[in-house]
Amino acid sequence: MAKAKKGFSRSDRIAEQIQRELAELTRKGLKDPRAGWITITAVEVTRDYSHAKVYYTVMVESTREATQEALDSSAGYLRNELGRAIKMFSMPQLHFVYDDSVERGMHLTSLINQVAREDAEKFGEQAEGEAGEGKAE
């Protein structure tokens, strides 16, 4: 009989803990002026815990490149601080990746809203015309 699988694997729990700690560190501990408003959206840890992809987004699109440089240059500091906060045998190397899923989601939402408005205009006129024909009888 197979064992029931628990809700989260260890790597998922570690990724969540890294995400929480990094969010706090980037908010309070990161003194680099190039790093603006950073939101850590997700963390993926490899199975051997040697590398972690940290997905982030920024509030102001124009600061995206400067923020990437700031995060890359402070990766060692952040890794060291994570090592103090999270007790692990070896802290994974951090690789920062810009997360454009929020932008894509906003773009898709605007496209859906645009189609909905066009449909409302197109079918709204037809519905009014049909209602007018019904009144003439």
PDB file of C-alpha atoms in Angstrom:
ATOM      1  CA  MET A   1       0.000   0.000   0.000  1.00  0.00           C
ATOM      2  CA  ALA A   2       1.382   3.410  -0.983  1.00  0.00           C
ATOM      3  CA  LYS A   3       1.868   6.090   1.608  1.00  0.00           C
ATOM      4  CA  ALA A   4      -0.372   9.114   1.435  1.00  0.00           C
ATOM      5  CA  LYS A   5       1.578  12.085   0.115  1.00  0.00           C
ATOM      6  CA  LYS A   6       1.806  15.071   2.400  1.00  0.00           C
ATOM      7  CA  GLY A   7       0.564  18.456   1.223  1.00  0.00           C
ATOM      8  CA  PHE A   8       3.935  20.057   0.597  1.00  0.00           C
ATOM      9  CA  SER A   9       7.337  18.658  -0.155  1.00  0.00           C
ATOM     10  CA  ARG A  10      10.366  19.885   1.762  1.00  0.00           C
ATOM     11  CA  SER A  11      11.562  21.932  -1.212  1.00  0.00           C
ATOM     12  CA  ASP A  12       8.163  23.687  -1.359  1.00  0.00           C
ATOM     13  CA  ARG A  13       8.369  24.560   2.333  1.00  0.00           C
ATOM     14  CA  ILE A  14      11.922  25.828   1.929  1.00  0.00           C
ATOM     15  CA  ALA A  15      10.900  27.899  -1.105  1.00  0.00           C
ATOM     16  CA  GLU A  16       8.046  29.482   0.869  1.00  0.00           C
ATOM     17  CA  GLN A  17      10.349  30.268   3.779  1.00  0.00           C
ATOM     18  CA  ILE A  18      12.940  31.807   1.447  1.00  0.00           C
ATOM     19  CA  GLN A  19      10.207  33.891  -0.200  1.00  0.00           C
ATOM     20  CA  ARG A  20       9.001  35.236   3.171  1.00  0.00           C
ATOM     21  CA  GLU A  21      12.500  36.019   4.410  1.00  0.00           C
ATOM     22  CA  LEU A  22      13.583  37.639   1.131  1.00  0.00           C
ATOM     23  CA  ALA A  23      10.479  39.813   1.072  1.00  0.00           C
ATOM     24  CA  GLU A  24      11.384  41.070   4.523  1.00  0.00           C
ATOM     25  CA  LEU A  25      15.077  41.488   3.669  1.00  0.00           C
ATOM     26  CA  THR A  26      14.409  43.449   0.474  1.00  0.00           C
ATOM     27  CA  ARG A  27      12.002  45.671   2.366  1.00  0.00           C
ATOM     28  CA  LYS A  28      14.165  46.358   5.417  1.00  0.00           C
ATOM     29  CA  GLY A  29      17.713  45.177   4.888  1.00  0.00           C
ATOM     30  CA  LEU A  30      18.524  46.080   1.283  1.00  0.00           C
ATOM     31  CA  LYS A  31      20.167  49.506   1.325  1.00  0.00           C
ATOM     32  CA  ASP A  32      20.984  49.704  -2.386  1.00  0.00           C
ATOM     33  CA  PRO A  33      19.310  52.855  -3.782  1.00  0.00           C
ATOM     34  CA  ARG A  34      18.792  51.159  -7.166  1.00  0.00           C
ATOM     35  CA  ALA A  35      16.406  48.680  -5.577  1.00  0.00           C
ATOM     36  CA  GLY A  36      12.980  50.273  -5.471  1.00  0.00           C
ATOM     37  CA  TRP A  37       9.670  48.682  -4.562  1.00  0.00           C
ATOM     38  CA  ILE A  38      10.330  44.973  -5.035  1.00  0.00           C
ATOM     39  CA  THR A  39       7.726  42.251  -4.678  1.00  0.00           C
ATOM     40  CA  ILE A  40       8.951  38.665  -4.439  1.00  0.00           C
ATOM     41  CA  THR A  41       6.282  36.704  -6.309  1.00  0.00           C
ATOM     42  CA  ALA A  42       7.679  33.155  -6.167  1.00  0.00           C
ATOM     43  CA  VAL A  43      10.727  31.049  -5.384  1.00  0.00           C
ATOM     44  CA  GLU A  44      11.659  27.739  -6.994  1.00  0.00           C
ATOM     45  CA  VAL A  45      14.299  25.589  -5.306  1.00  0.00           C
ATOM     46  CA  THR A  46      16.107  22.771  -7.103  1.00  0.00           C
ATOM     47  CA  ARG A  47      15.791  19.262  -5.704  1.00  0.00           C
ATOM     48  CA  ASP A  48      19.322  19.335  -4.287  1.00  0.00           C
ATOM     49  CA  TYR A  49      18.758  22.799  -2.705  1.00  0.00           C
ATOM     50  CA  SER A  50      21.810  24.237  -4.452  1.00  0.00           C
ATOM     51  CA  HIS A  51      20.000  26.903  -6.507  1.00  0.00           C
ATOM     52  CA  ALA A  52      16.900  29.001  -6.059  1.00  0.00           C
ATOM     53  CA  LYS A  53      15.164  31.032  -8.760  1.00  0.00           C
ATOM     54  CA  VAL A  54      13.642  34.087  -7.155  1.00  0.00           C
ATOM     55  CA  TYR A  55      10.872  35.684  -9.215  1.00  0.00           C
ATOM     56  CA  TYR A  56      10.216  39.342  -8.528  1.00  0.00           C
ATOM     57  CA  THR A  57       8.321  42.292  -9.921  1.00  0.00           C
ATOM     58  CA  VAL A  58       8.681  46.043  -9.470  1.00  0.00           C
ATOM     59  CA  MET A  59       6.127  48.799  -9.062  1.00  0.00           C
ATOM     60  CA  VAL A  60       7.771  51.149 -11.584  1.00  0.00           C
ATOM     61  CA  GLU A  61       8.656  49.525 -14.917  1.00  0.00           C
ATOM     62  CA  SER A  62      11.437  52.040 -15.608  1.00  0.00           C
ATOM     63  CA  THR A  63      13.423  50.754 -12.600  1.00  0.00           C
ATOM     64  CA  ARG A  64      13.391  47.157 -13.805  1.00  0.00           C
ATOM     65  CA  GLU A  65      16.990  47.004 -15.112  1.00  0.00           C
ATOM     66  CA  ALA A  66      18.458  48.926 -12.178  1.00  0.00           C
ATOM     67  CA  THR A  67      16.610  46.659  -9.757  1.00  0.00           C
ATOM     68  CA  GLN A  68      17.957  43.562 -11.539  1.00  0.00           C
ATOM     69  CA  GLU A  69      21.498  44.922 -11.184  1.00  0.00           C
ATOM     70  CA  ALA A  70      20.925  45.748  -7.510  1.00  0.00           C
ATOM     71  CA  LEU A  71      19.557  42.284  -6.773  1.00  0.00           C
ATOM     72  CA  ASP A  72      22.360  40.556  -8.656  1.00  0.00           C
ATOM     73  CA  SER A  73      25.018  42.568  -6.829  1.00  0.00           C
ATOM     74  CA  SER A  74      23.432  41.955  -3.425  1.00  0.00           C
ATOM     75  CA  ALA A  75      22.748  38.232  -3.967  1.00  0.00           C
ATOM     76  CA  GLY A  76      25.683  37.247  -1.742  1.00  0.00           C
ATOM     77  CA  TYR A  77      24.534  39.532   1.073  1.00  0.00           C
ATOM     78  CA  LEU A  78      20.952  38.265   0.808  1.00  0.00           C
ATOM     79  CA  ARG A  79      22.136  34.656   0.779  1.00  0.00           C
ATOM     80  CA  ASN A  80      24.237  35.297   3.892  1.00  0.00           C
ATOM     81  CA  GLU A  81      21.291  36.901   5.697  1.00  0.00           C
ATOM     82  CA  LEU A  82      19.030  34.026   4.651  1.00  0.00           C
ATOM     83  CA  GLY A  83      21.572  31.633   6.126  1.00  0.00           C
ATOM     84  CA  ARG A  84      21.219  33.390   9.469  1.00  0.00           C
ATOM     85  CA  ALA A  85      17.416  33.319   9.366  1.00  0.00           C
ATOM     86  CA  ILE A  86      16.894  29.798   7.981  1.00  0.00           C
ATOM     87  CA  LYS A  87      18.838  26.903   9.460  1.00  0.00           C
ATOM     88  CA  MET A  88      19.941  24.728   6.546  1.00  0.00           C
ATOM     89  CA  PHE A  89      23.075  22.760   5.828  1.00  0.00           C
ATOM     90  CA  SER A  90      23.691  24.782   2.672  1.00  0.00           C
ATOM     91  CA  MET A  91      21.815  27.888   1.538  1.00  0.00           C
ATOM     92  CA  PRO A  92      20.983  27.833  -2.201  1.00  0.00           C
ATOM     93  CA  GLN A  93      22.550  30.307  -4.601  1.00  0.00           C
ATOM     94  CA  LEU A  94      20.027  32.981  -5.527  1.00  0.00           C
ATOM     95  CA  HIS A  95      19.167  33.723  -9.156  1.00  0.00           C
ATOM     96  CA  PHE A  96      16.818  36.657  -9.645  1.00  0.00           C
ATOM     97  CA  VAL A  97      14.364  36.512 -12.550  1.00  0.00           C
ATOM     98  CA  TYR A  98      11.895  39.256 -13.459  1.00  0.00           C
ATOM     99  CA  ASP A  99       8.324  37.948 -13.312  1.00  0.00           C
ATOM    100  CA  ASP A 100       6.279  39.376 -16.153  1.00  0.00           C
ATOM    101  CA  SER A 101       3.182  37.292 -15.402  1.00  0.00           C
ATOM    102  CA  VAL A 102       1.519  40.266 -13.666  1.00  0.00           C
ATOM    103  CA  GLU A 103       1.994  42.414 -16.771  1.00  0.00           C
ATOM    104  CA  ARG A 104       0.711  39.626 -19.025  1.00  0.00           C
ATOM    105  CA  GLY A 105      -2.314  39.177 -16.773  1.00  0.00           C
ATOM    106  CA  MET A 106      -3.102  42.893 -16.886  1.00  0.00           C
ATOM    107  CA  HIS A 107      -2.734  42.878 -20.684  1.00  0.00           C
ATOM    108  CA  LEU A 108      -5.069  39.887 -21.030  1.00  0.00           C
ATOM    109  CA  THR A 109      -7.595  41.535 -18.709  1.00  0.00           C
ATOM    110  CA  SER A 110      -7.556  44.699 -20.821  1.00  0.00           C
ATOM    111  CA  LEU A 111      -8.072  42.626 -23.996  1.00  0.00           C
ATOM    112  CA  ILE A 112     -11.017  40.796 -22.429  1.00  0.00           C
ATOM    113  CA  ASN A 113     -12.550  44.084 -21.273  1.00  0.00           C
ATOM    114  CA  GLN A 114     -12.097  45.562 -24.743  1.00  0.00           C
ATOM    115  CA  VAL A 115     -13.858  42.607 -26.382  1.00  0.00           C
ATOM    116  CA  ALA A 116     -16.642  42.787 -23.787  1.00  0.00           C
ATOM    117  CA  ARG A 117     -17.190  46.499 -24.535  1.00  0.00           C
ATOM    118  CA  GLU A 118     -17.218  45.855 -28.296  1.00  0.00           C
ATOM    119  CA  ASP A 119     -19.697  43.000 -27.846  1.00  0.00           C
ATOM    120  CA  ALA A 120     -21.903  45.145 -25.623  1.00  0.00           C
ATOM    121  CA  GLU A 121     -21.933  47.906 -28.238  1.00  0.00           C
ATOM    122  CA  LYS A 122     -22.539  45.507 -31.115  1.00  0.00           C
ATOM    123  CA  PHE A 123     -25.150  43.308 -29.489  1.00  0.00           C
ATOM    124  CA  GLY A 124     -26.652  46.138 -27.466  1.00  0.00           C
ATOM    125  CA  GLU A 125     -27.636  47.879 -30.716  1.00  0.00           C
ATOM    126  CA  GLN A 126     -29.141  44.660 -32.075  1.00  0.00           C
ATOM    127  CA  ALA A 127     -31.090  44.095 -28.861  1.00  0.00           C
ATOM    128  CA  GLU A 128     -32.448  47.654 -29.005  1.00  0.00           C
ATOM    129  CA  GLY A 129     -33.426  47.149 -32.661  1.00  0.00           C
ATOM    130  CA  GLU A 130     -35.204  43.891 -31.845  1.00  0.00           C
ATOM    131  CA  ALA A 131     -36.995  45.511 -28.925  1.00  0.00           C
ATOM    132  CA  GLY A 132     -38.088  48.378 -31.187  1.00  0.00           C
ATOM    133  CA  GLU A 133     -39.489  45.928 -33.760  1.00  0.00           C
ATOM    134  CA  GLY A 134     -41.499  44.202 -31.044  1.00  0.00           C
ATOM    135  CA  LYS A 135     -43.113  47.509 -30.022  1.00  0.00           C
ATOM    136  CA  ALA A 136     -44.208  48.292 -33.578  1.00  0.00           C
ATOM    137  CA  GLU A 137     -46.505  45.260 -33.694  1.00  0.00           C
TER     138      GLU A 137
END
